[in-house]
Structures are given as C-alpha cells and as structure tokens.
C-alpha cells in the first residue's frame, strides 16, 4: 500500500546493501533523483538491473556501489560510452563488477515473467547469436507442443524497483504517460516499489483512458520530486537536456573530475535541486 514519504526516507526504508535493484526508465522518466539519493546514502554490493544502463548507472558504478550489473545495451544515449562502467570492467576501478549481458527482448521478457510470477521467460531469440556462449543464464527448452527449440532466461525479480512518473493521486495511484518502456513490468515484478513523481493531484478524472496507471496497492512509497527525471525528459513537463548528456562524456572520462562532479552535484545537494534544472514546457 503506497505511502507518501520524503525521498530520503523512501530510499532508506526500501533499499538495502546487497539488494538487486532496478532504476528503470527508457529514454524517458529515468529516476535520476532516486539514484542520487541512493548515492548519498552510500549503499554497497548492489546488483543493478536495467534494460538500458545509462548515466545514472555510470554514476552509481563510479561510486563503487555495484558488484554486478544485469543489462542489455549500456551507453550514454546519443553520445557514446559509459566511461565509469568501462573503467570498472577493464581496470576494476573503483572495484570490479560482474556483468551479465542480455538482448533488449530478453530483458523485457524476463521482467514480464517476474511480473507474472513465473520462474523464467521463454521466447524466440538468440538464434545465431554469440551471447549464450558468455552468459550461462541463457538456456534453451523444447516446446512440448511443437518441438521447437526456444530461448529461456531467469525471470527478473528485483528486491526493489525505482521509477519516475508524472502524477500520483491522493489515494496513491500512479499515472505514467508517454513512453512506458518496462517500468510497469519492473514495478510489478519487484518485492518493493518506490516511485518519484512530478506532482500529486486530487484524482485522475478527465484524463485519456489509454494510460498506464499503477494502483496504490502495487506501490510501497511515493516521493514528490519535481524534475526528478532530469536530464532525461518527462512527457508533458520538460524536455531532454541533451547538453547534460554531452557534458557527462567529458566528466566521466576523468576519475578526479567525476569525483568532483559527484561531490558538487550529488553529495552536497538534495533532491530539490532537480526542480531548478528543468525548464517547464510551454
């Protein structure tokens, strides 16, 4: 049952050292504010689960918070590498991390299986691909009806999922508009769910019926954090900050510059800073 909390309290109650955690968002509604709060609280030995790790996971990996990353594509979208992630893989700085790579389809299927309470996902995929040679979690099964060989991967069941959304109502239901990605499945697959939102409204009356609404009984905590997806965008609220992604490529390329940026932009500020970084859409 959802409860309205400060972001600091929501993270403190629901994330723990050693957890498998998903900070999900697909180009849109990426929960940067929640990730920064996790950095401030200094969690360790996390398994980071994400369909497309980007800047927020680069920051968390650079702070030594992750022991393992389960992912598909990893990169600074539209720019290039995740340099802190690469440094961890190639040079074990600031620590070594284990990587488990999947395709986009497999990640989405695994979330769907977790949301459905199934132990694994079965689908057509990986035929002719080399990933099964380096990822022992990719197996195959034979369909009992057709005899077809199919791919199988373990279901994703995060200990906690963090997502960002546009609105919550006073009852604690959450409204997600625009590109949904796998936020819904990641939330329903998780044991605990924390949502940051742009605002709280009295109800969702009068909105278009073809929307994604997570009911209050699927959510543990809601924190109101305007701008909490920056530098990604929030449909209807603010645009993507392309300059921030370009700047990150320079920041993340240098260990000392990265540490200085984290100190100034994460450790020394609170989530209220996010509201100052976005320009509302007119």
PDB file of C-alpha atoms in Angstrom:
ATOM      1  CA  UNK A   1       0.000   0.000   0.000  1.00  0.00           C
ATOM      2  CA  UNK A   2       1.561   3.277  -1.096  1.00  0.00           C
ATOM      3  CA  UNK A   3       2.772   5.799   1.458  1.00  0.00           C
ATOM      4  CA  UNK A   4       3.872   9.367   0.789  1.00  0.00           C
ATOM      5  CA  UNK A   5       7.405   9.906   2.134  1.00  0.00           C
ATOM      6  CA  UNK A   6      10.376  12.141   1.585  1.00  0.00           C
ATOM      7  CA  UNK A   7      12.747  10.702  -0.994  1.00  0.00           C
ATOM      8  CA  UNK A   8      15.423  10.147   1.643  1.00  0.00           C
ATOM      9  CA  UNK A   9      13.039   8.132   3.820  1.00  0.00           C
ATOM     10  CA  UNK A  10      11.603   6.190   0.884  1.00  0.00           C
ATOM     11  CA  UNK A  11      15.087   5.091  -0.186  1.00  0.00           C
ATOM     12  CA  UNK A  12      16.213   4.370   3.378  1.00  0.00           C
ATOM     13  CA  UNK A  13      13.242   2.099   4.092  1.00  0.00           C
ATOM     14  CA  UNK A  14      13.262   0.167   0.833  1.00  0.00           C
ATOM     15  CA  UNK A  15      16.850  -0.202  -0.410  1.00  0.00           C
ATOM     16  CA  UNK A  16      19.467  -2.239   1.433  1.00  0.00           C
ATOM     17  CA  UNK A  17      23.068  -3.280   0.889  1.00  0.00           C
ATOM     18  CA  UNK A  18      23.254  -6.368  -1.322  1.00  0.00           C
ATOM     19  CA  UNK A  19      19.833  -5.825  -2.933  1.00  0.00           C
ATOM     20  CA  UNK A  20      19.002  -6.456  -6.554  1.00  0.00           C
ATOM     21  CA  UNK A  21      17.602  -3.113  -7.640  1.00  0.00           C
ATOM     22  CA  UNK A  22      16.133  -1.715 -10.849  1.00  0.00           C
ATOM     23  CA  UNK A  23      16.113   2.014 -11.602  1.00  0.00           C
ATOM     24  CA  UNK A  24      14.022   1.735 -14.748  1.00  0.00           C
ATOM     25  CA  UNK A  25      13.162   4.183 -17.498  1.00  0.00           C
ATOM     26  CA  UNK A  26      13.543   4.071 -21.268  1.00  0.00           C
ATOM     27  CA  UNK A  27      14.976   7.374 -22.588  1.00  0.00           C
ATOM     28  CA  UNK A  28      12.123   8.958 -20.603  1.00  0.00           C
ATOM     29  CA  UNK A  29      11.232   9.216 -16.927  1.00  0.00           C
ATOM     30  CA  UNK A  30      14.598   7.866 -15.786  1.00  0.00           C
ATOM     31  CA  UNK A  31      14.658   8.117 -11.951  1.00  0.00           C
ATOM     32  CA  UNK A  32      17.847  10.178 -11.572  1.00  0.00           C
ATOM     33  CA  UNK A  33      16.763  11.823  -8.312  1.00  0.00           C
ATOM     34  CA  UNK A  34      16.209   8.418  -6.710  1.00  0.00           C
ATOM     35  CA  UNK A  35      19.591   7.231  -7.954  1.00  0.00           C
ATOM     36  CA  UNK A  36      21.284  10.290  -6.483  1.00  0.00           C
ATOM     37  CA  UNK A  37      19.630   9.661  -3.134  1.00  0.00           C
ATOM     38  CA  UNK A  38      20.960   6.097  -3.207  1.00  0.00           C
ATOM     39  CA  UNK A  39      24.437   7.525  -3.862  1.00  0.00           C
ATOM     40  CA  UNK A  40      24.094   9.940  -0.923  1.00  0.00           C
ATOM     41  CA  UNK A  41      23.116   7.091   1.376  1.00  0.00           C
ATOM     42  CA  UNK A  42      26.136   5.058   0.257  1.00  0.00           C
ATOM     43  CA  UNK A  43      24.687   1.618  -0.461  1.00  0.00           C
ATOM     44  CA  UNK A  44      27.106  -1.174  -1.358  1.00  0.00           C
ATOM     45  CA  UNK A  45      27.213  -4.524  -3.150  1.00  0.00           C
ATOM     46  CA  UNK A  46      24.128  -3.839  -5.240  1.00  0.00           C
ATOM     47  CA  UNK A  47      23.111  -5.887  -8.259  1.00  0.00           C
ATOM     48  CA  UNK A  48      21.982  -3.234 -10.724  1.00  0.00           C
ATOM     49  CA  UNK A  49      19.285  -4.415 -13.082  1.00  0.00           C
ATOM     50  CA  UNK A  50      18.378  -2.274 -16.074  1.00  0.00           C
ATOM     51  CA  UNK A  51      17.255  -2.742 -19.639  1.00  0.00           C
ATOM     52  CA  UNK A  52      19.466   0.144 -20.837  1.00  0.00           C
ATOM     53  CA  UNK A  53      22.011   1.326 -18.257  1.00  0.00           C
ATOM     54  CA  UNK A  54      22.958   4.919 -18.931  1.00  0.00           C
ATOM     55  CA  UNK A  55      24.266   7.933 -16.998  1.00  0.00           C
ATOM     56  CA  UNK A  56      22.656   7.172 -13.630  1.00  0.00           C
ATOM     57  CA  UNK A  57      24.186   3.681 -13.513  1.00  0.00           C
ATOM     58  CA  UNK A  58      27.511   5.099 -14.689  1.00  0.00           C
ATOM     59  CA  UNK A  59      27.404   7.367 -11.631  1.00  0.00           C
ATOM     60  CA  UNK A  60      26.469   4.563  -9.240  1.00  0.00           C
ATOM     61  CA  UNK A  61      29.119   2.218 -10.644  1.00  0.00           C
ATOM     62  CA  UNK A  62      31.688   5.013 -10.443  1.00  0.00           C
ATOM     63  CA  UNK A  63      30.875   5.380  -6.749  1.00  0.00           C
ATOM     64  CA  UNK A  64      31.615   1.701  -6.139  1.00  0.00           C
ATOM     65  CA  UNK A  65      28.022   0.806  -5.285  1.00  0.00           C
ATOM     66  CA  UNK A  66      27.605  -2.123  -7.693  1.00  0.00           C
ATOM     67  CA  UNK A  67      29.012  -5.616  -7.534  1.00  0.00           C
ATOM     68  CA  UNK A  68      27.027  -6.856 -10.551  1.00  0.00           C
ATOM     69  CA  UNK A  69      25.128  -5.374 -13.496  1.00  0.00           C
ATOM     70  CA  UNK A  70      22.469  -7.275 -15.451  1.00  0.00           C
ATOM     71  CA  UNK A  71      21.679  -5.359 -18.613  1.00  0.00           C
ATOM     72  CA  UNK A  72      21.234  -5.157 -22.360  1.00  0.00           C
ATOM     73  CA  UNK A  73      22.615  -2.073 -24.164  1.00  0.00           C
ATOM     74  CA  UNK A  74      24.827   0.114 -21.954  1.00  0.00           C
ATOM     75  CA  UNK A  75      25.838   3.593 -23.073  1.00  0.00           C
ATOM     76  CA  UNK A  76      25.463   7.360 -22.807  1.00  0.00           C
ATOM     77  CA  UNK A  77      22.465   7.718 -25.174  1.00  0.00           C
ATOM     78  CA  UNK A  78      23.283   9.609 -28.326  1.00  0.00           C
ATOM     79  CA  UNK A  79      26.849  10.246 -27.136  1.00  0.00           C
ATOM     80  CA  UNK A  80      28.920   7.112 -26.587  1.00  0.00           C
ATOM     81  CA  UNK A  81      30.423   5.046 -23.798  1.00  0.00           C
ATOM     82  CA  UNK A  82      29.663   4.708 -20.125  1.00  0.00           C
ATOM     83  CA  UNK A  83      33.210   5.515 -19.090  1.00  0.00           C
ATOM     84  CA  UNK A  84      32.875   4.780 -15.371  1.00  0.00           C
ATOM     85  CA  UNK A  85      31.344   1.398 -16.181  1.00  0.00           C
ATOM     86  CA  UNK A  86      34.133   0.680 -18.639  1.00  0.00           C
ATOM     87  CA  UNK A  87      36.780   1.662 -16.059  1.00  0.00           C
ATOM     88  CA  UNK A  88      35.220  -0.774 -13.584  1.00  0.00           C
ATOM     89  CA  UNK A  89      35.181  -3.601 -16.136  1.00  0.00           C
ATOM     90  CA  UNK A  90      38.649  -3.030 -17.594  1.00  0.00           C
ATOM     91  CA  UNK A  91      40.575  -1.701 -14.586  1.00  0.00           C
ATOM     92  CA  UNK A  92      38.458  -2.764 -11.564  1.00  0.00           C
ATOM     93  CA  UNK A  93      38.164   0.906 -10.562  1.00  0.00           C
ATOM     94  CA  UNK A  94      36.795   1.711  -8.058  1.00  0.00           C
ATOM     95  CA  UNK A  95      36.031  -2.003  -7.778  1.00  0.00           C
ATOM     96  CA  UNK A  96      35.500  -4.987 -10.027  1.00  0.00           C
ATOM     97  CA  UNK A  97      31.976  -5.665 -11.244  1.00  0.00           C
ATOM     98  CA  UNK A  98      30.359  -8.756 -12.704  1.00  0.00           C
ATOM     99  CA  UNK A  99      28.409  -8.194 -15.921  1.00  0.00           C
ATOM    100  CA  UNK A 100      25.545 -10.293 -17.276  1.00  0.00           C
ATOM    101  CA  UNK A 101      24.513  -9.201 -20.760  1.00  0.00           C
ATOM    102  CA  UNK A 102      21.191  -9.903 -22.488  1.00  0.00           C
ATOM    103  CA  UNK A 103      19.322  -8.649 -25.512  1.00  0.00           C
ATOM    104  CA  UNK A 104      16.629  -5.980 -25.136  1.00  0.00           C
ATOM    105  CA  UNK A 105      13.994  -8.611 -25.839  1.00  0.00           C
ATOM    106  CA  UNK A 106      15.303 -10.976 -23.183  1.00  0.00           C
ATOM    107  CA  UNK A 107      15.349  -8.228 -20.549  1.00  0.00           C
ATOM    108  CA  UNK A 108      11.762  -7.240 -21.346  1.00  0.00           C
ATOM    109  CA  UNK A 109      10.641 -10.872 -21.364  1.00  0.00           C
ATOM    110  CA  UNK A 110      12.368 -11.513 -18.026  1.00  0.00           C
ATOM    111  CA  UNK A 111      10.578  -8.547 -16.425  1.00  0.00           C
ATOM    112  CA  UNK A 112       7.276  -9.770 -17.839  1.00  0.00           C
ATOM    113  CA  UNK A 113       7.908 -13.231 -16.391  1.00  0.00           C
ATOM    114  CA  UNK A 114       8.721 -11.740 -12.994  1.00  0.00           C
ATOM    115  CA  UNK A 115       5.574  -9.620 -13.080  1.00  0.00           C
ATOM    116  CA  UNK A 116       3.577 -12.754 -13.909  1.00  0.00           C
ATOM    117  CA  UNK A 117       5.064 -14.760 -11.048  1.00  0.00           C
ATOM    118  CA  UNK A 118       6.853 -17.164 -13.392  1.00  0.00           C
ATOM    119  CA  UNK A 119      10.347 -18.583 -12.766  1.00  0.00           C
ATOM    120  CA  UNK A 120      11.624 -17.913 -16.282  1.00  0.00           C
ATOM    121  CA  UNK A 121      10.818 -16.336 -19.615  1.00  0.00           C
ATOM    122  CA  UNK A 122      10.513 -18.452 -22.753  1.00  0.00           C
ATOM    123  CA  UNK A 123      10.657 -16.804 -26.167  1.00  0.00           C
ATOM    124  CA  UNK A 124      12.081 -16.963 -29.675  1.00  0.00           C
ATOM    125  CA  UNK A 125      15.502 -15.386 -29.527  1.00  0.00           C
ATOM    126  CA  UNK A 126      19.291 -15.676 -29.538  1.00  0.00           C
ATOM    127  CA  UNK A 127      19.319 -17.923 -32.632  1.00  0.00           C
ATOM    128  CA  UNK A 128      22.656 -17.371 -34.343  1.00  0.00           C
ATOM    129  CA  UNK A 129      23.842 -15.066 -31.553  1.00  0.00           C
ATOM    130  CA  UNK A 130      27.032 -15.443 -29.504  1.00  0.00           C
ATOM    131  CA  UNK A 131      25.681 -14.142 -26.177  1.00  0.00           C
ATOM    132  CA  UNK A 132      24.751 -17.673 -24.966  1.00  0.00           C
ATOM    133  CA  UNK A 133      28.462 -18.524 -25.152  1.00  0.00           C
ATOM    134  CA  UNK A 134      29.289 -15.912 -22.482  1.00  0.00           C
ATOM    135  CA  UNK A 135      26.059 -15.830 -20.472  1.00  0.00           C
ATOM    136  CA  UNK A 136      25.224 -19.165 -18.805  1.00  0.00           C
ATOM    137  CA  UNK A 137      21.803 -17.790 -17.795  1.00  0.00           C
ATOM    138  CA  UNK A 138      20.703 -18.141 -21.429  1.00  0.00           C
ATOM    139  CA  UNK A 139      19.364 -21.666 -21.834  1.00  0.00           C
ATOM    140  CA  UNK A 140      17.072 -23.442 -24.274  1.00  0.00           C
ATOM    141  CA  UNK A 141      13.924 -25.515 -23.867  1.00  0.00           C
ATOM    142  CA  UNK A 142      11.885 -27.608 -26.246  1.00  0.00           C
ATOM    143  CA  UNK A 143       8.263 -26.691 -26.732  1.00  0.00           C
ATOM    144  CA  UNK A 144       6.155 -29.689 -25.597  1.00  0.00           C
ATOM    145  CA  UNK A 145       3.566 -28.916 -28.286  1.00  0.00           C
ATOM    146  CA  UNK A 146       5.609 -28.138 -31.402  1.00  0.00           C
ATOM    147  CA  UNK A 147       9.085 -29.481 -30.643  1.00  0.00           C
ATOM    148  CA  UNK A 148      10.552 -26.041 -31.398  1.00  0.00           C
ATOM    149  CA  UNK A 149      13.703 -25.037 -29.554  1.00  0.00           C
ATOM    150  CA  UNK A 150      13.148 -21.790 -27.644  1.00  0.00           C
ATOM    151  CA  UNK A 151      15.322 -19.498 -25.554  1.00  0.00           C
ATOM    152  CA  UNK A 152      14.839 -19.327 -21.779  1.00  0.00           C
ATOM    153  CA  UNK A 153      16.203 -16.847 -19.235  1.00  0.00           C
ATOM    154  CA  UNK A 154      15.539 -16.437 -15.479  1.00  0.00           C
ATOM    155  CA  UNK A 155      12.724 -14.091 -14.505  1.00  0.00           C
ATOM    156  CA  UNK A 156      13.705 -10.711 -13.106  1.00  0.00           C
ATOM    157  CA  UNK A 157      12.516 -10.305  -9.515  1.00  0.00           C
ATOM    158  CA  UNK A 158      14.145  -7.165  -8.106  1.00  0.00           C
ATOM    159  CA  UNK A 159      14.153  -6.614  -4.367  1.00  0.00           C
ATOM    160  CA  UNK A 160      13.143  -3.058  -5.169  1.00  0.00           C
ATOM    161  CA  UNK A 161      12.278  -1.090  -8.313  1.00  0.00           C
ATOM    162  CA  UNK A 162      12.513   2.692  -8.607  1.00  0.00           C
ATOM    163  CA  UNK A 163      10.642   4.537 -11.341  1.00  0.00           C
ATOM    164  CA  UNK A 164       9.706   8.144 -12.060  1.00  0.00           C
ATOM    165  CA  UNK A 165       6.205   9.136 -13.204  1.00  0.00           C
ATOM    166  CA  UNK A 166       4.192  12.247 -13.920  1.00  0.00           C
ATOM    167  CA  UNK A 167       1.433  12.113 -11.325  1.00  0.00           C
ATOM    168  CA  UNK A 168       0.157  10.401  -8.217  1.00  0.00           C
ATOM    169  CA  UNK A 169      -3.334  10.913  -6.899  1.00  0.00           C
ATOM    170  CA  UNK A 170      -4.128  11.409  -3.247  1.00  0.00           C
ATOM    171  CA  UNK A 171      -5.004   7.721  -2.892  1.00  0.00           C
ATOM    172  CA  UNK A 172      -1.515   6.757  -4.029  1.00  0.00           C
ATOM    173  CA  UNK A 173      -2.223   5.511  -7.550  1.00  0.00           C
ATOM    174  CA  UNK A 174       0.468   6.487 -10.066  1.00  0.00           C
ATOM    175  CA  UNK A 175      -0.024   7.709 -13.633  1.00  0.00           C
ATOM    176  CA  UNK A 176       2.658   7.113 -16.293  1.00  0.00           C
ATOM    177  CA  UNK A 177       2.265   8.826 -19.678  1.00  0.00           C
ATOM    178  CA  UNK A 178       4.359   8.702 -22.843  1.00  0.00           C
ATOM    179  CA  UNK A 179       6.976   6.025 -23.482  1.00  0.00           C
ATOM    180  CA  UNK A 180       6.357   3.346 -20.880  1.00  0.00           C
ATOM    181  CA  UNK A 181       9.340   1.109 -21.585  1.00  0.00           C
ATOM    182  CA  UNK A 182       9.337  -1.684 -18.988  1.00  0.00           C
ATOM    183  CA  UNK A 183       8.501   0.495 -15.980  1.00  0.00           C
ATOM    184  CA  UNK A 184       5.170  -1.238 -15.413  1.00  0.00           C
ATOM    185  CA  UNK A 185       6.636  -4.742 -15.602  1.00  0.00           C
ATOM    186  CA  UNK A 186       9.655  -3.792 -13.475  1.00  0.00           C
ATOM    187  CA  UNK A 187       7.342  -2.443 -10.798  1.00  0.00           C
ATOM    188  CA  UNK A 188       5.012  -5.444 -10.807  1.00  0.00           C
ATOM    189  CA  UNK A 189       7.978  -7.858 -10.717  1.00  0.00           C
ATOM    190  CA  UNK A 190       9.547  -6.248  -7.649  1.00  0.00           C
ATOM    191  CA  UNK A 191       9.096  -7.052  -3.980  1.00  0.00           C
ATOM    192  CA  UNK A 192       9.110  -3.320  -3.148  1.00  0.00           C
ATOM    193  CA  UNK A 193       8.358  -0.319  -5.378  1.00  0.00           C
ATOM    194  CA  UNK A 194       9.331   3.331  -4.912  1.00  0.00           C
ATOM    195  CA  UNK A 195       8.003   5.986  -7.289  1.00  0.00           C
ATOM    196  CA  UNK A 196       9.092   9.596  -7.613  1.00  0.00           C
ATOM    197  CA  UNK A 197       6.520  11.873  -9.245  1.00  0.00           C
ATOM    198  CA  UNK A 198       6.306  15.392 -10.612  1.00  0.00           C
ATOM    199  CA  UNK A 199       3.154  16.230  -8.659  1.00  0.00           C
ATOM    200  CA  UNK A 200       0.197  14.972  -6.659  1.00  0.00           C
ATOM    201  CA  UNK A 201      -3.315  15.645  -7.961  1.00  0.00           C
ATOM    202  CA  UNK A 202      -6.690  15.076  -6.355  1.00  0.00           C
ATOM    203  CA  UNK A 203      -7.714  12.421  -8.903  1.00  0.00           C
ATOM    204  CA  UNK A 204      -7.213  11.289 -12.496  1.00  0.00           C
ATOM    205  CA  UNK A 205     -10.671  12.322 -13.692  1.00  0.00           C
ATOM    206  CA  UNK A 206     -10.916  13.582 -17.253  1.00  0.00           C
ATOM    207  CA  UNK A 207      -7.643  12.056 -18.451  1.00  0.00           C
ATOM    208  CA  UNK A 208      -7.376   9.964 -21.584  1.00  0.00           C
ATOM    209  CA  UNK A 209      -8.419   6.365 -20.812  1.00  0.00           C
ATOM    210  CA  UNK A 210      -5.478   4.786 -22.681  1.00  0.00           C
ATOM    211  CA  UNK A 211      -2.940   5.434 -19.933  1.00  0.00           C
ATOM    212  CA  UNK A 212      -0.769   3.336 -17.639  1.00  0.00           C
ATOM    213  CA  UNK A 213      -1.920   3.520 -14.042  1.00  0.00           C
ATOM    214  CA  UNK A 214      -0.185   1.603 -11.263  1.00  0.00           C
ATOM    215  CA  UNK A 215      -2.716   1.107  -8.456  1.00  0.00           C
ATOM    216  CA  UNK A 216      -1.737   2.084  -4.936  1.00  0.00           C
ATOM    217  CA  UNK A 217      -1.591  -1.499  -3.753  1.00  0.00           C
ATOM    218  CA  UNK A 218       1.362  -2.205  -6.093  1.00  0.00           C
ATOM    219  CA  UNK A 219       3.488   0.618  -4.616  1.00  0.00           C
ATOM    220  CA  UNK A 220       5.280   0.946  -1.299  1.00  0.00           C
ATOM    221  CA  UNK A 221       6.391   4.576  -1.307  1.00  0.00           C
ATOM    222  CA  UNK A 222       5.838   7.757  -3.312  1.00  0.00           C
ATOM    223  CA  UNK A 223       8.068  10.827  -3.122  1.00  0.00           C
ATOM    224  CA  UNK A 224       7.219  14.100  -4.824  1.00  0.00           C
ATOM    225  CA  UNK A 225      10.344  15.263  -6.678  1.00  0.00           C
ATOM    226  CA  UNK A 226       9.665  17.821  -9.443  1.00  0.00           C
ATOM    227  CA  UNK A 227      12.275  17.477 -12.162  1.00  0.00           C
ATOM    228  CA  UNK A 228      13.310  14.091 -10.760  1.00  0.00           C
ATOM    229  CA  UNK A 229      13.970  12.556 -14.193  1.00  0.00           C
ATOM    230  CA  UNK A 230      16.473  15.217 -15.332  1.00  0.00           C
ATOM    231  CA  UNK A 231      18.492  15.056 -17.582  1.00  0.00           C
ATOM    232  CA  UNK A 232      16.060  12.628 -19.219  1.00  0.00           C
ATOM    233  CA  UNK A 233      12.647  14.023 -20.029  1.00  0.00           C
ATOM    234  CA  UNK A 234       9.163  13.779 -18.584  1.00  0.00           C
ATOM    235  CA  UNK A 235       6.425  13.822 -21.215  1.00  0.00           C
ATOM    236  CA  UNK A 236       4.266  16.893 -20.751  1.00  0.00           C
ATOM    237  CA  UNK A 237       6.612  18.500 -18.195  1.00  0.00           C
ATOM    238  CA  UNK A 238      10.104  19.126 -19.590  1.00  0.00           C
ATOM    239  CA  UNK A 239      12.394  18.163 -22.457  1.00  0.00           C
ATOM    240  CA  UNK A 240      15.537  16.067 -22.537  1.00  0.00           C
ATOM    241  CA  UNK A 241      18.661  18.003 -21.555  1.00  0.00           C
ATOM    242  CA  UNK A 242      20.935  16.989 -24.419  1.00  0.00           C
ATOM    243  CA  UNK A 243      23.725  19.282 -23.234  1.00  0.00           C
ATOM    244  CA  UNK A 244      23.931  17.419 -19.925  1.00  0.00           C
ATOM    245  CA  UNK A 245      24.465  14.099 -21.712  1.00  0.00           C
ATOM    246  CA  UNK A 246      27.222  15.605 -23.863  1.00  0.00           C
ATOM    247  CA  UNK A 247      28.855  17.117 -20.794  1.00  0.00           C
ATOM    248  CA  UNK A 248      28.746  13.784 -18.983  1.00  0.00           C
ATOM    249  CA  UNK A 249      31.036  12.248 -21.588  1.00  0.00           C
ATOM    250  CA  UNK A 250      33.782  14.703 -20.560  1.00  0.00           C
ATOM    251  CA  UNK A 251      33.095  14.422 -16.833  1.00  0.00           C
ATOM    252  CA  UNK A 252      33.070  10.636 -16.747  1.00  0.00           C
ATOM    253  CA  UNK A 253      36.291  10.323 -18.758  1.00  0.00           C
ATOM    254  CA  UNK A 254      38.398  11.629 -15.855  1.00  0.00           C
ATOM    255  CA  UNK A 255      38.358   9.995 -12.425  1.00  0.00           C
ATOM    256  CA  UNK A 256      39.122  13.177 -10.488  1.00  0.00           C
ATOM    257  CA  UNK A 257      36.647  15.255 -12.483  1.00  0.00           C
ATOM    258  CA  UNK A 258      33.998  12.600 -11.878  1.00  0.00           C
ATOM    259  CA  UNK A 259      34.597  12.612  -8.123  1.00  0.00           C
ATOM    260  CA  UNK A 260      34.456  16.409  -8.036  1.00  0.00           C
ATOM    261  CA  UNK A 261      31.197  16.455 -10.015  1.00  0.00           C
ATOM    262  CA  UNK A 262      29.590  13.906  -7.680  1.00  0.00           C
ATOM    263  CA  UNK A 263      30.645  15.918  -4.633  1.00  0.00           C
ATOM    264  CA  UNK A 264      29.231  19.169  -6.036  1.00  0.00           C
ATOM    265  CA  UNK A 265      26.097  17.862  -7.767  1.00  0.00           C
ATOM    266  CA  UNK A 266      25.024  14.872  -5.672  1.00  0.00           C
ATOM    267  CA  UNK A 267      26.617  14.663  -2.229  1.00  0.00           C
ATOM    268  CA  UNK A 268      26.344  18.374  -1.424  1.00  0.00           C
ATOM    269  CA  UNK A 269      22.758  18.921  -2.598  1.00  0.00           C
ATOM    270  CA  UNK A 270      19.315  17.438  -2.051  1.00  0.00           C
ATOM    271  CA  UNK A 271      16.563  16.319  -4.433  1.00  0.00           C
ATOM    272  CA  UNK A 272      15.058  19.806  -4.501  1.00  0.00           C
ATOM    273  CA  UNK A 273      17.891  20.797  -6.852  1.00  0.00           C
ATOM    274  CA  UNK A 274      16.226  18.856  -9.674  1.00  0.00           C
ATOM    275  CA  UNK A 275      13.378  21.366  -9.929  1.00  0.00           C
ATOM    276  CA  UNK A 276      15.917  24.107 -10.712  1.00  0.00           C
ATOM    277  CA  UNK A 277      17.482  22.131 -13.559  1.00  0.00           C
ATOM    278  CA  UNK A 278      14.419  21.799 -15.795  1.00  0.00           C
ATOM    279  CA  UNK A 279      12.576  24.324 -17.910  1.00  0.00           C
ATOM    280  CA  UNK A 280       8.832  23.561 -17.952  1.00  0.00           C
ATOM    281  CA  UNK A 281       7.267  23.031 -21.358  1.00  0.00           C
ATOM    282  CA  UNK A 282       5.069  25.877 -22.508  1.00  0.00           C
TER     283      UNK A 282
END
